CSV table of C-alpha atoms in Angstrom, one decimal:
chain,number,residue,atom,x,y,z
K,1,MET,CA,123.4,108.8,79.6
K,2,ASN,CA,125.4,106.7,76.7
K,3,GLY,CA,124.8,107.6,73.1
K,4,ASP,CA,122.8,105.3,70.6
K,5,ARG,CA,124.2,104.4,67.0
K,6,ASN,CA,123.5,107.8,65.7
K,7,GLU,CA,125.3,109.4,68.9
K,8,ARG,CA,121.9,110.8,70.2
K,9,GLU,CA,121.3,111.1,73.9
K,10,GLN,CA,118.7,108.3,75.0
K,11,PRO,CA,115.9,109.8,77.8
K,12,GLY,CA,116.7,108.6,81.3
K,13,LEU,CA,113.9,107.1,83.2
K,14,TRP,CA,112.1,110.3,84.8
K,15,ASP,CA,112.5,112.3,81.6
K,16,GLU,CA,109.4,113.5,79.9
K,17,GLU,CA,109.1,114.7,76.5
K,18,THR,CA,106.6,117.6,76.2
K,19,PRO,CA,105.5,118.0,72.3
K,20,THR,CA,105.1,121.6,71.1
K,21,THR,CA,102.4,122.9,69.1
K,22,ASP,CA,104.9,124.8,66.5
K,23,LYS,CA,105.8,121.9,64.6
K,24,PRO,CA,104.7,118.1,65.0
K,25,GLU,CA,106.2,115.3,67.2
K,26,SER,CA,108.3,113.5,64.3
K,27,ASP,CA,110.1,116.5,63.1
K,28,GLN,CA,111.4,117.6,66.6
K,29,PRO,CA,114.7,116.2,67.3
K,30,HIS,CA,115.1,114.5,71.1
K,31,GLN,CA,115.8,117.1,73.7
K,32,SER,CA,117.2,115.9,77.3
K,33,VAL,CA,115.4,117.4,80.4
K,34,ALA,CA,118.4,119.4,81.4
K,35,SER,CA,118.4,121.3,77.8
K,36,LYS,CA,114.4,121.9,78.2
K,37,ALA,CA,115.4,123.4,81.5
K,38,ALA,CA,117.8,125.6,80.6
K,39,LYS,CA,115.3,126.6,77.5
K,40,ARG,CA,113.0,127.4,80.1
K,41,SER,CA,115.3,129.5,82.7
K,42,SER,CA,116.5,131.5,79.9
K,43,ALA,CA,112.9,132.1,78.7
K,44,SER,CA,112.2,133.3,82.1
K,45,GLU,CA,114.7,135.3,82.3
K,46,ALA,CA,113.6,137.2,79.2
K,47,GLN,CA,110.7,138.3,80.4
K,48,PRO,CA,110.4,139.9,83.7
K,49,SER,CA,107.9,139.0,86.7
K,50,THR,CA,104.8,141.1,87.0
K,51,THR,CA,103.3,139.4,89.8
K,52,ALA,CA,104.7,139.8,93.2
K,53,PRO,CA,105.3,137.1,95.3
K,54,PRO,CA,102.3,136.0,98.2
K,55,ALA,CA,103.0,137.6,101.4
K,56,PRO,CA,103.7,134.7,104.1
K,57,GLN,CA,100.6,133.7,105.9
K,58,ALA,CA,101.3,132.6,110.1
K,59,VAL,CA,99.1,129.3,110.0
K,60,GLN,CA,97.9,127.5,107.0
K,61,ARG,CA,94.2,126.2,108.3
K,62,PRO,CA,92.4,123.8,106.3
K,63,GLU,CA,89.3,125.0,104.2
K,64,LEU,CA,85.6,124.3,106.4
K,65,ASP,CA,83.8,122.1,104.0
K,66,ILE,CA,80.9,120.6,105.6
K,67,GLN,CA,80.5,117.6,103.4
K,68,ASP,CA,83.9,116.4,104.1
K,69,LEU,CA,84.4,114.2,107.5
K,70,TRP,CA,88.0,115.2,109.0
K,71,ASP,CA,90.5,112.4,110.2
K,72,ALA,CA,92.7,112.9,113.3
K,73,ALA,CA,95.7,114.5,111.0
K,74,ARG,CA,93.3,117.4,109.5
K,75,VAL,CA,91.6,117.9,112.8
K,76,ALA,CA,94.9,118.1,114.5
K,77,ALA,CA,96.5,120.4,112.0
K,78,TYR,CA,93.4,122.4,112.5
K,79,LEU,CA,93.7,122.8,116.3
K,80,GLY,CA,97.0,122.9,115.8
K,81,VAL,CA,98.3,120.3,118.2
K,82,PRO,CA,100.0,116.9,118.0
K,83,LYS,CA,97.6,114.3,116.4
K,84,GLN,CA,98.8,112.4,120.2
K,85,THR,CA,97.0,115.1,121.8
K,86,LEU,CA,93.9,114.9,120.0
K,87,TYR,CA,94.1,111.3,121.2
K,88,ALA,CA,94.5,111.7,124.7
K,89,TRP,CA,91.9,114.1,124.6
K,90,ARG,CA,89.2,111.6,123.3
K,91,HIS,CA,90.7,109.3,125.9
K,92,THR,CA,89.8,111.3,128.8
K,93,ARG,CA,86.6,112.9,126.9
K,94,ASN,CA,88.1,116.5,127.1
K,95,GLY,CA,88.4,116.7,122.9
K,96,PRO,CA,86.0,117.6,120.2
K,97,LYS,CA,83.1,114.7,120.1
K,98,GLY,CA,84.6,111.9,117.4
K,99,PHE,CA,83.1,108.7,116.1
K,100,ARG,CA,84.3,105.8,114.1
K,101,VAL,CA,84.0,104.7,110.6
K,102,GLY,CA,85.2,100.8,111.1
K,103,LYS,CA,88.4,100.9,112.6
K,104,HIS,CA,89.0,105.2,111.5
K,105,LEU,CA,88.5,107.9,113.3
K,106,ARG,CA,86.4,110.6,111.7
K,107,TRP,CA,85.2,113.9,113.3
K,108,HIS,CA,82.4,116.4,111.5
K,109,PRO,CA,84.3,120.0,111.1
K,110,HIS,CA,80.8,121.7,112.3
K,111,THR,CA,81.6,119.3,115.7
K,112,VAL,CA,85.4,120.8,116.1
K,113,VAL,CA,84.4,124.3,115.2
K,114,GLU,CA,81.8,124.3,117.8
K,115,TRP,CA,84.2,122.5,120.1
K,116,THR,CA,86.9,125.2,119.5
K,117,LEU,CA,83.8,128.1,120.2
K,118,SER,CA,82.7,126.1,123.5
K,119,LEU,CA,86.0,126.6,124.7
K,120,GLU,CA,85.9,130.3,124.1
K,121,ARG,CA,82.8,130.9,125.8
K,122,ASP,CA,84.4,128.9,128.9
C-alpha cells in the first residue's frame, strides 16, 4: 500500500495487529501481515516439529449428541447419502422418521441410529 507522510506502511483492510507481551503497544512500530508471517515461518523453521501428523480417516462422522436435533444436512452426512436421497426416503416413508419444527425438518439422533440398526437386523 502507499506510505503515509512518515513513509510507514499503512495497514490494509484485513491486516490485524497482534500485540506481544514483550513491549507495550506504543513502543512497537507497525508491522505488515506479510512481515509477521515471515517472522512466524522463520520461527517455525528454527524449532523442529515434535508431533506427527494425524492419521487420515476414511469417513468423518458427526458426533452423537442426544441433546441435539439433527437437520437434513447432518443426517445425510451421518448416513453418507445426498440430502435429496433423504428427502426421497421421507416422501416414500422409507427413511428415518423425522418431524417438522415450524418449516424445518429435524431428526432425533437416536432415531436415525435406531433406523440404521433396524436395517442391519432385517
